[in-house]
XYZ file of C-alpha atoms in Angstrom:
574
model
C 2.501 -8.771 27.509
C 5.289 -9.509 24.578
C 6.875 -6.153 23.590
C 6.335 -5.936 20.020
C 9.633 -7.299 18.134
C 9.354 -4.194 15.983
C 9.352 -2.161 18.805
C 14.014 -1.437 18.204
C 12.266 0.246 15.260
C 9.531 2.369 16.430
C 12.270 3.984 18.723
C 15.502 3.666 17.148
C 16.120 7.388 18.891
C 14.397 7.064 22.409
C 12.877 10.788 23.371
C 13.090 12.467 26.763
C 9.633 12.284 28.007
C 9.390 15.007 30.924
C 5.829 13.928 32.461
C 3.939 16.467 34.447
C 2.528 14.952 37.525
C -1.129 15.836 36.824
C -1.797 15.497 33.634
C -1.614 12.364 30.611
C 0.564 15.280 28.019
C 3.975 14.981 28.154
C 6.531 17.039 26.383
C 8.865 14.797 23.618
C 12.333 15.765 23.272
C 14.589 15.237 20.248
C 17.794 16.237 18.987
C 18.014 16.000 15.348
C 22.275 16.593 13.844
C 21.579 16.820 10.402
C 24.616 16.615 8.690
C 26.232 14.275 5.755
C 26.499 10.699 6.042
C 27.959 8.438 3.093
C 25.886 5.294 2.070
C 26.413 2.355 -0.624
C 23.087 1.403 -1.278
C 23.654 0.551 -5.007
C 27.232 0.375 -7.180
C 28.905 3.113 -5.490
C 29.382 5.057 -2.274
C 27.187 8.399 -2.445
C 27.087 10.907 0.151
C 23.994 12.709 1.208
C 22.300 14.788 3.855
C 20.416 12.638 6.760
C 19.290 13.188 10.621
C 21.213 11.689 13.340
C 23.328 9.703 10.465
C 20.136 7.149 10.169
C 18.219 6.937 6.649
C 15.243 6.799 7.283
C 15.770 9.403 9.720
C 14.398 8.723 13.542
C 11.338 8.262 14.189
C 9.127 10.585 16.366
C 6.772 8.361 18.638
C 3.974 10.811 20.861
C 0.352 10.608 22.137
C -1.966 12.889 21.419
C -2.067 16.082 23.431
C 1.917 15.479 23.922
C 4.259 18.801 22.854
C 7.216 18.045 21.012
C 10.236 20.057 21.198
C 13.166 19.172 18.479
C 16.305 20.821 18.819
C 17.772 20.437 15.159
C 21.676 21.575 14.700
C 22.306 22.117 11.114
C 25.419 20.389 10.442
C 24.802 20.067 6.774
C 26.839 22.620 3.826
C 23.341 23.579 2.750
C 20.224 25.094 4.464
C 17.717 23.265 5.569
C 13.935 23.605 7.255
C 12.022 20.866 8.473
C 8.752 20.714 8.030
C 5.816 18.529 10.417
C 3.782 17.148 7.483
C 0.431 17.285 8.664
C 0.545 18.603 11.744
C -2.153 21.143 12.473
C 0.257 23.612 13.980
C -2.471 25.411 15.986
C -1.092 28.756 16.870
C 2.586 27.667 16.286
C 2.706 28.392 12.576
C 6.066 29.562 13.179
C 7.168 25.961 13.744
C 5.760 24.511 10.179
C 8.800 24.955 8.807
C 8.339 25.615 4.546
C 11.516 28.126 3.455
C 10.519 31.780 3.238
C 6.898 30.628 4.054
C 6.874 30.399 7.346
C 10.344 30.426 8.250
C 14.138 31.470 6.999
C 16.339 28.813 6.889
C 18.576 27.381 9.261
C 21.970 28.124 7.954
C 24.644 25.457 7.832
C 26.977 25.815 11.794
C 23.184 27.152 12.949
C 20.609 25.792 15.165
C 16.566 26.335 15.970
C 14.504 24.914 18.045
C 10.750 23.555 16.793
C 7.947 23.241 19.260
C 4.765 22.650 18.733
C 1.784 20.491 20.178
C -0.028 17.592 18.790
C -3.908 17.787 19.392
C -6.778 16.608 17.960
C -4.826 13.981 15.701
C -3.851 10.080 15.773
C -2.695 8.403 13.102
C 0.678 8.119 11.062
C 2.286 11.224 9.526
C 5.598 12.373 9.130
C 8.400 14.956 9.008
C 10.565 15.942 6.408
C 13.102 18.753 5.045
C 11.309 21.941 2.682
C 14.373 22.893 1.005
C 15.529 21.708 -2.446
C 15.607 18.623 -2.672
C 16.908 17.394 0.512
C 13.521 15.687 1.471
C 14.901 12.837 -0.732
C 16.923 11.818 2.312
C 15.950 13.816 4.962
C 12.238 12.487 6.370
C 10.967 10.224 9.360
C 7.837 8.746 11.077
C 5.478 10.633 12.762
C 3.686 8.493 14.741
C 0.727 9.637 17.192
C -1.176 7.455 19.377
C -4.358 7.585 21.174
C -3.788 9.383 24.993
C -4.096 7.326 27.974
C -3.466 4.220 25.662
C -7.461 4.678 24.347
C -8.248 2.066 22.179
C -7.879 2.098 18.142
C -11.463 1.336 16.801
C -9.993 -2.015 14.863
C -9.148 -4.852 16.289
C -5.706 -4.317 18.362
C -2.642 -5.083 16.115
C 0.349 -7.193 16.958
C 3.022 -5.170 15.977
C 3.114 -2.051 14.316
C 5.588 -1.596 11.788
C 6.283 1.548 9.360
C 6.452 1.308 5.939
C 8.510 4.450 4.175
C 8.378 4.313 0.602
C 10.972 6.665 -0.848
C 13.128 7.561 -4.023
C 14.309 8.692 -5.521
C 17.596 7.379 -4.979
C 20.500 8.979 -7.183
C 24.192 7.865 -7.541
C 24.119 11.537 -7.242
C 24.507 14.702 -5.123
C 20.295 15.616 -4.971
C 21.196 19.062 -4.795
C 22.584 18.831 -7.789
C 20.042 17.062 -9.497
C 17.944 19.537 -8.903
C 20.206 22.671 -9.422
C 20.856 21.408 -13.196
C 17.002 20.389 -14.135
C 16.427 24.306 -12.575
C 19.135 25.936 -15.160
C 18.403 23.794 -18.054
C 14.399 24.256 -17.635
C 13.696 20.960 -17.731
C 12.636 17.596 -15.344
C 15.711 16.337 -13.326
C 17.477 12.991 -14.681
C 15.725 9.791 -13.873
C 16.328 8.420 -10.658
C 18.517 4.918 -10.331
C 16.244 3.338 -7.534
C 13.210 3.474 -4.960
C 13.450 2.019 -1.150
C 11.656 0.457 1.059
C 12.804 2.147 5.109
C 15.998 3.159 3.293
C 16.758 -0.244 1.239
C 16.264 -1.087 -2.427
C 15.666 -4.543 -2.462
C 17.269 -7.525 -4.448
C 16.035 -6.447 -8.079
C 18.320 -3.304 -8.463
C 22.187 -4.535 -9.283
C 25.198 -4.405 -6.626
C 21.969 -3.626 -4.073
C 23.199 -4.538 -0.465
C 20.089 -4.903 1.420
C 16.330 -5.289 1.380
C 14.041 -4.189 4.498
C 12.760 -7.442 6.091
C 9.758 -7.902 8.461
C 9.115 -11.353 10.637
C 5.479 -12.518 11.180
C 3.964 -14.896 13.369
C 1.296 -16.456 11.764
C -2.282 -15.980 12.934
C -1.295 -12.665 14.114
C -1.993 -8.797 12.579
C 0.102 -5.849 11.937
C -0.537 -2.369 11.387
C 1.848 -1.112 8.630
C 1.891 2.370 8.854
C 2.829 3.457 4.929
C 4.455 6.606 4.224
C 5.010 8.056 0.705
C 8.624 9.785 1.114
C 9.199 9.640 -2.782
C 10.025 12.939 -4.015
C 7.956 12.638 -7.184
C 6.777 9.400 -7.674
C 3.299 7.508 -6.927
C 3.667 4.102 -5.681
C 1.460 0.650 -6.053
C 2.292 -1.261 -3.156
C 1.434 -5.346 -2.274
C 2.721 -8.179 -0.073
C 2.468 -11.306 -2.473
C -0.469 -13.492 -1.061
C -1.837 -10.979 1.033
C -4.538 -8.551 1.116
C -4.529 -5.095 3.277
C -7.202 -3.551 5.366
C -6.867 0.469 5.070
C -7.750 2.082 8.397
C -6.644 5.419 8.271
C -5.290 7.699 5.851
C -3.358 10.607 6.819
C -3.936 10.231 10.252
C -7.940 10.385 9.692
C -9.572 6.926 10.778
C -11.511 5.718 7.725
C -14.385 2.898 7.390
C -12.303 -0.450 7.193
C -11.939 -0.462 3.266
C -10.547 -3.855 2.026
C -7.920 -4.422 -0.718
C -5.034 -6.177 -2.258
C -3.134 -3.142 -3.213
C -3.010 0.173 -1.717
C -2.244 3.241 -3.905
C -0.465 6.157 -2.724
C 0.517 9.609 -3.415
C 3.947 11.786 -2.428
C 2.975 12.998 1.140
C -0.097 10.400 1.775
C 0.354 8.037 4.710
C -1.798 5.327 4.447
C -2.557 2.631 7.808
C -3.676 -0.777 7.336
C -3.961 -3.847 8.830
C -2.356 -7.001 7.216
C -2.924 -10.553 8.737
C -0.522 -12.924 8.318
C -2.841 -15.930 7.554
C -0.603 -17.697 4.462
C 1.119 -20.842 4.831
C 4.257 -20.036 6.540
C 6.637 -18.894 3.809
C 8.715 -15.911 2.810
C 6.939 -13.456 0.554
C 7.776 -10.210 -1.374
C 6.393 -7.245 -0.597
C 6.510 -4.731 -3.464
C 6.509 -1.456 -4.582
C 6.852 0.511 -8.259
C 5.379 3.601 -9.830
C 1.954 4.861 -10.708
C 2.583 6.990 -13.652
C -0.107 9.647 -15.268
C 1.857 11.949 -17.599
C 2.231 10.473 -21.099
C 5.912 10.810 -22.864
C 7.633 11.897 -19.211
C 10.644 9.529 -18.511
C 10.510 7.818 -15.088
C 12.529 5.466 -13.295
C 9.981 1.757 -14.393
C 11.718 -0.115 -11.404
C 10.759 -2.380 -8.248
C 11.645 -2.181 -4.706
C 11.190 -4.975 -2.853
C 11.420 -6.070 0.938
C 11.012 -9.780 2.514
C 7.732 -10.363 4.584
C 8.959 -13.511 6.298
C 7.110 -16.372 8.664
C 8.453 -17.922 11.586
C 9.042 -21.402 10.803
C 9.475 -20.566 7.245
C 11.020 -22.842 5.231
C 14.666 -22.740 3.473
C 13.297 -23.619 -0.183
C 10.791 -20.317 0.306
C 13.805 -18.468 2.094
C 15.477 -18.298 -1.337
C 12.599 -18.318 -3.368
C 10.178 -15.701 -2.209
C 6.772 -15.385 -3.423
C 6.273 -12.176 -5.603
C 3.145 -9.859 -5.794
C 1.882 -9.183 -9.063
C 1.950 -5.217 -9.210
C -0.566 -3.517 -11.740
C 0.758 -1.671 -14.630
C 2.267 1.506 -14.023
C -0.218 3.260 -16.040
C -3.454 1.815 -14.171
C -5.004 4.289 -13.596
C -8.825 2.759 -12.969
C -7.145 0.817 -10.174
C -5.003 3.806 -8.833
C -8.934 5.745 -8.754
C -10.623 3.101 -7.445
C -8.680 3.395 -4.527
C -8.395 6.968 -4.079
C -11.918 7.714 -4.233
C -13.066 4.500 -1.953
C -12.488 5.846 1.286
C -14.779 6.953 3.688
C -14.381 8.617 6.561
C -15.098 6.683 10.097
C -17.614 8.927 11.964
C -17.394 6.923 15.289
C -14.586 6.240 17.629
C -14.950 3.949 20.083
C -13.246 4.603 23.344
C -11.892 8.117 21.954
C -12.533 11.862 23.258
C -15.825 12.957 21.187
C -14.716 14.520 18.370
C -16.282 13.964 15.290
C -16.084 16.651 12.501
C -18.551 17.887 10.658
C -18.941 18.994 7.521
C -19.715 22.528 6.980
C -22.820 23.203 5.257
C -22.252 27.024 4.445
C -19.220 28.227 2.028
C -18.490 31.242 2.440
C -15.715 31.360 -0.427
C -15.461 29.769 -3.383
C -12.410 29.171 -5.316
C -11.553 27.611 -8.535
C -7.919 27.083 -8.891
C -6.398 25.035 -12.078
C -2.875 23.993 -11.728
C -0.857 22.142 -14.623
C 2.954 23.111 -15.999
C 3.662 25.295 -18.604
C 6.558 27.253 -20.278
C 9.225 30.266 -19.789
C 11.550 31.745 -22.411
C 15.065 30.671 -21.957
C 17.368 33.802 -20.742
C 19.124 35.411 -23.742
C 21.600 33.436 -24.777
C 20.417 30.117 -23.063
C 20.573 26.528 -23.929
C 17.546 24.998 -22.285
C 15.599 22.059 -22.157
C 12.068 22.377 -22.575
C 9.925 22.199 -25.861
C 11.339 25.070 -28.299
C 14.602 26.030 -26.467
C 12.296 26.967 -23.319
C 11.641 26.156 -19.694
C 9.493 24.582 -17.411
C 7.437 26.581 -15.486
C 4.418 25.882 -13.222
C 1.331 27.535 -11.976
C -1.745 27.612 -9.787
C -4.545 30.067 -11.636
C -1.858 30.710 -14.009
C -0.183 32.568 -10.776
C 3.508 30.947 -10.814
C 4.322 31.442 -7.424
C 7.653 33.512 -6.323
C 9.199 32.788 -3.389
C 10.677 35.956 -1.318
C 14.146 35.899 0.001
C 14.432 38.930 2.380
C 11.894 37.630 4.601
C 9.137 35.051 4.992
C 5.574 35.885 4.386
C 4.695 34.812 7.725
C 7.023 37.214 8.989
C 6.106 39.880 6.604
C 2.020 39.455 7.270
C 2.809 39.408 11.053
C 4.903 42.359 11.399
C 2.548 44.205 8.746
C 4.977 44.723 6.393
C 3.651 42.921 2.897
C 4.689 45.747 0.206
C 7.920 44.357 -1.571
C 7.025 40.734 -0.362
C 3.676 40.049 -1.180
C 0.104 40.784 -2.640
C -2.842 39.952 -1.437
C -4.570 39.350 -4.589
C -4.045 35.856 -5.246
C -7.284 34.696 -7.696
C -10.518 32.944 -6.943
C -10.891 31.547 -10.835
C -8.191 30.933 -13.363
C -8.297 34.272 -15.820
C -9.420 32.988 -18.656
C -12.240 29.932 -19.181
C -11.380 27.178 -21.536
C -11.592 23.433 -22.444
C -8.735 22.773 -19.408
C -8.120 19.112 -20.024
C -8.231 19.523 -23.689
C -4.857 19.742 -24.993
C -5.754 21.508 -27.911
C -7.566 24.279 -26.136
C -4.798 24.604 -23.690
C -1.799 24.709 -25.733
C -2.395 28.494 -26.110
C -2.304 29.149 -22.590
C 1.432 28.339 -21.727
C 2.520 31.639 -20.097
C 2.069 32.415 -16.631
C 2.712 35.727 -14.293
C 5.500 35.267 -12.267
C 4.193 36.953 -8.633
C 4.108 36.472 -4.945
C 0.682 36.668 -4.690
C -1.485 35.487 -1.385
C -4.925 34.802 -0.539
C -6.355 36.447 2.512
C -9.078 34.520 4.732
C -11.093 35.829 7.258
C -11.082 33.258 10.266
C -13.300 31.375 10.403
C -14.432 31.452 7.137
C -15.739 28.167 5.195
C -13.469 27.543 1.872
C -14.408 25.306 -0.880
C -11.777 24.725 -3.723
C -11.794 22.990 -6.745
C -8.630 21.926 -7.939
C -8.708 21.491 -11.995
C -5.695 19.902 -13.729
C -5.095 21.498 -17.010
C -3.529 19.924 -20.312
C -1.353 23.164 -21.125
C 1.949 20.696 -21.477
C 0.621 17.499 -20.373
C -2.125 16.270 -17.356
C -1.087 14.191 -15.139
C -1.971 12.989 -11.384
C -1.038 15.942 -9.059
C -1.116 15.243 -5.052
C -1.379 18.814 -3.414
C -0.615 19.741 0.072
C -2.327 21.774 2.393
C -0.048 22.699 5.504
C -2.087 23.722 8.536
C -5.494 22.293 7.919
C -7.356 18.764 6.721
C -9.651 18.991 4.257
C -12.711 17.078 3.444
C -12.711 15.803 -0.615
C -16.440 16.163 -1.511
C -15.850 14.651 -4.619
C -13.571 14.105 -7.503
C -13.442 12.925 -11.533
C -12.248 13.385 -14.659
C -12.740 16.028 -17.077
C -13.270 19.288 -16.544
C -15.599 19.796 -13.096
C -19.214 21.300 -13.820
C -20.833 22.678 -10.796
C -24.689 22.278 -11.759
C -23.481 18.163 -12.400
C -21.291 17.648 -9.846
C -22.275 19.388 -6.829
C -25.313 16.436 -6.087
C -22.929 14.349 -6.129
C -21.048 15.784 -3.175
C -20.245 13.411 -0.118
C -21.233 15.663 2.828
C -22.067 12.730 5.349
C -18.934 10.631 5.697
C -16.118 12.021 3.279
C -12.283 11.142 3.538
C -10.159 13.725 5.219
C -6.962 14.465 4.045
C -4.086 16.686 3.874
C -2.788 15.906 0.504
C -5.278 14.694 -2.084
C -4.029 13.154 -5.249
C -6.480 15.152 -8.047
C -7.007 12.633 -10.997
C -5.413 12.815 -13.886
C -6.662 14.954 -16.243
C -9.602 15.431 -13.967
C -10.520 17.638 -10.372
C -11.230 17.212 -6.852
C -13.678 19.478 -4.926
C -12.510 20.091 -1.210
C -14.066 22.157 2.044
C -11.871 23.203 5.078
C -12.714 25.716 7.897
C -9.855 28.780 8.305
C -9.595 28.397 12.018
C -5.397 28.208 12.412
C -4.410 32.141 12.087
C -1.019 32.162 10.163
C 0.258 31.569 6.682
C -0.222 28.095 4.604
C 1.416 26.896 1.836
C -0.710 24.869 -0.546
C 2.021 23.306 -3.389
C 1.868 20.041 -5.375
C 4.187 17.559 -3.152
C 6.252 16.674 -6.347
C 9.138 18.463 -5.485
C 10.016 18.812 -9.024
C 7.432 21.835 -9.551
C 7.417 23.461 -6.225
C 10.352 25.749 -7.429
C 8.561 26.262 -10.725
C 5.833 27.931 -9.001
C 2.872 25.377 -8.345
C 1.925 27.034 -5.150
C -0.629 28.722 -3.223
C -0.611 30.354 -0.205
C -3.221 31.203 2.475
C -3.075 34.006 4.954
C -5.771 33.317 7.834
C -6.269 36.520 9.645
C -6.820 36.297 13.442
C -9.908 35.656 15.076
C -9.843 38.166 18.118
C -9.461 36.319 20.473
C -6.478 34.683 22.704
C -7.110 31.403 21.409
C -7.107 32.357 17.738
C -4.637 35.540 17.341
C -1.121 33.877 16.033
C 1.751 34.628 19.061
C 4.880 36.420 18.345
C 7.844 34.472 16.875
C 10.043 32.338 18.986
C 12.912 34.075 19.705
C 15.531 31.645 17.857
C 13.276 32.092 14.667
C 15.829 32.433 11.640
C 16.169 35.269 9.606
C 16.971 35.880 6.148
């Protein structure tokens, strides 16, 4: 058989497999330097913080079942965490990685050692840093197939070739960016591109290079799409072409067919493309899906070059381009998001199918939305009346500690003066929430560290309600440590004795970040069965320090196989 010719790219940093003799697991090995490498992507050199000097940073390549063990040397002048976006982290919460959630950070000349085990997944997801803003160049593939080289249940691919969609790009220092939107209280300046695996594409002036892809025709590939964007939702087409979604978030889904896939900060999204065009050289595309009225975003295209063998010179310099919808489409952007199904088969895999469970045993209704701060005495800020921007989850804007983590503080039973465990199961007060004139009155939040305990085991269902305090807007949320099932979701404000027929409990998509409609809600169930602490946060990194964030504390279960184990040794401290 052909080795794939994107194969340089799946491994551009080979791993140390160490096999054992008896069994299919093997244990992945990776150093990761992370330290500052200077790029020219647009008008001017620009330096920034990357992995092993490579942007996107290497990719991670493991079968199901495998450990992987990633020795990462901070060589940056900032701390840094890194954080295994989607991984269950089954009894190695200590590895997950979110600053002073689960971990202290590494400190610049420092070094710490992640190891964890990937079981019970397949699929595309990724890694990425979880401190300020250095995710905007700091992130890679996470790529885990079947064990024993098990079948997918599609039709074999190819080549498979990932797709990271990131941005924002700044002819800036990020840290920066974000460290004046924080002191002036309002969003950070407008970014001055997006990529496609690290390029901009030819649309953006003095841009050097566009990511480029050869296909043979006849034959399929299995783009594996990651949203690396700090902020920003992306449309995404190949001009000519139309997609097959197969997976989302490393959750196989009924094939669901489409021209256009739509997708949030922290989704990954697999699908099948077949190159069955005349032989040509084609655009693909990517620009912003954009929710909140009157914000300023960067309206620009990144493009990269799907190209045939055999293709001609005229089409060579003359690409075909897709025709993107409008940023503001936001029946399209819905019509994909709440379209897929999950697949409750797998042919050729081990058995497990989840279920979805029929009792709750706790019930939470959690609106989330921005709202404002005073300025300190004395300030000039940015936001609407000389104020600032906060954010909130059940008007709860979360604080983050700094002597400790809360995993550290829950484990070594030591909460007072880090946490409370009264995080709410409703918002305090009931109102019209996507009515802006109802919610202007309710801009002030409580500034807390505030947690919510689960028994384990227990059966959660949330609601997640966006509110119109400031503005509503598309919010994709994050839930480390678990997939959730998304019963349902709409627009308006959610109403229980309406809604809950409606609920999908046969074949519902499973995620781990679900974008909740604009304006709108999204009813979710998960099982607390991974003892630790979670962080649940909106994955646009621009209100993460504002406070939109929740966290989880799932007791232990009792038993050896669900009571959390000590820290690793190397764990930082504060």
């Amino acid at each position: 058989m052909a080795r794939s010719p994107f194969f340089p790219l799946l491994c551009a940093i080979a791993p140390v497999l160490l096999l054992s003799t008896m069994a299919s697991a093997a244990i992945v090995k990776h150093t990761f330097h992370v330290g500052n490498l200077t790029l020219e992507p647009l008008c001017k050199e620009q330096v920034v913080v990357a992995v092993n000097k490579q942007l996107p940073g290497p990719t991670i390549l493991a079968q199901e079942g495998d450990t992987l063990v990633v020795d990462v040397f901070n060589e940056s002048p900032y701390n840094i965490t890194l954080h295994w976006h989607g991984v269950f982290q089954q009894l190695t919460a200590w590895a997950d990685g979110p600053s002073y959630i689960t971990q202290c950070p590494i400190r610049p000349g420092n070094k710490y050692t992640y190891k964890f085990k990937v079981s019970g997944q397949e699929g595309t997801l990724w890694w990425h840093a979880h401190f300020a803003n250095l995710r905007a160049t700091v992130y890679g593939p996470l790529i885990i197939r079947p064990r024993n080289n098990k079948p997918y249940p599609f039709p074999k691919p190819y080549a498979e070739v990932p797709i990271l969609l990131a941005g924002q790009w700044w002819d800036a220092n990020v840290v920066d960016v974000e460290n004046e939107a924080l002191a002036s209280g309002r969003g950070p300046n407008v970014s001055d591109a997006y990529t496609i695996n690290g390029k901009p594409g030819a649309l953006y002036s003095c841009a050097k290079e566009s990511f480029s892809m050869k296909v043979s025709a006849g034959k399929t590939y299995l783009l594996r799409i990651i949203n690396a964007a700090l902020d920003s939702q992306f449309f995404f087409k190949v001009a000519g072409h139309n997609f097959t979604v197969v997976a989302v978030d490393a959750v196989y889904t009924n094939p669901y067919h489409t021209d256009v896939v739509v997708i949030a900060p922290g989704q990954t999204a697999d699908v099948l493309l077949r190159a069955d065009q005349p032989p040509a050289t084609y655009y693909m595309a990517a620009h912003p899906y954009v929710s909140a009225p009157l914000v300023p975003f960067d309206d620009s295209t990144t493009l990269g070059i799907l190209q045939y063998e055999n293709a001609s010179s005229s089409s060579i310099a003359n690409p075909a381009m897709p025709e993107l919808p409008p940023v503001t489409d936001t029946p399209t952007a819905h019509t994909f998001y709440t379209n897929i199904t999950r697949l409750m088969s797998r042919r050729g895999g081990n058995g497990y199918v989840p279920v979805v469970p029929r009792r709750v045993d706790e019930r939470m209704l959690i609106t989330f939305g921005l709202g404002l701060d005073q300025c300190p005495p004395g300030g000039n800020c940015g936001g609407p009346g000389n104020s600032r921007l906060t954010a909130s989850m059940n008007n709860v804007s979360f604080q983050f500690p700094s002597k400790t983590s809360v995993l550290e503080a829950h484990f070594n039973g030591v909460a007072t003066g880090i946490f409370t465990d009264d995080f709410p199961d409703n918002p305090p007060l009931v109102y019209d929430y996507t009515n802006a004139t109802a919610a202007a009155a309710f801009t002030a939040t409580e500034k807390r560290t505030r947690v919510k305990r689960l028994a384990y085991g227990a059966v959660v269902e949330m609601v997640l309600q966006n509110t119109a305090v400031l503005s509503t807007e598309n919010h994709p949320i994050h839930l480390h440590g678990f997939n959730f099932f998304v019963l349902a979701q709409g627009f308006g404000n959610f109403n229980r004795a309406r809604e809950e027929e409606k609920f999908n409990l046969v074949n519902p998509q499973e995620r781990n970040t679900i974008a909740v409609p604009v304006g709108g809600w999204a009813a979710l169930r998960f099982t607390a069965n991974n003892p630790g602490v979670w962080m649940m946060h909106c994955h646009m990194d621009v209100h993460v320090p504002r406070g939109l964030v929740a966290v989880f504390v799932v007791e232990n279960g009792g038993t050896p196989s669900s009571t959390l184990p000590p820290p690793p040794a190397d764990l930082p401290r504060c």
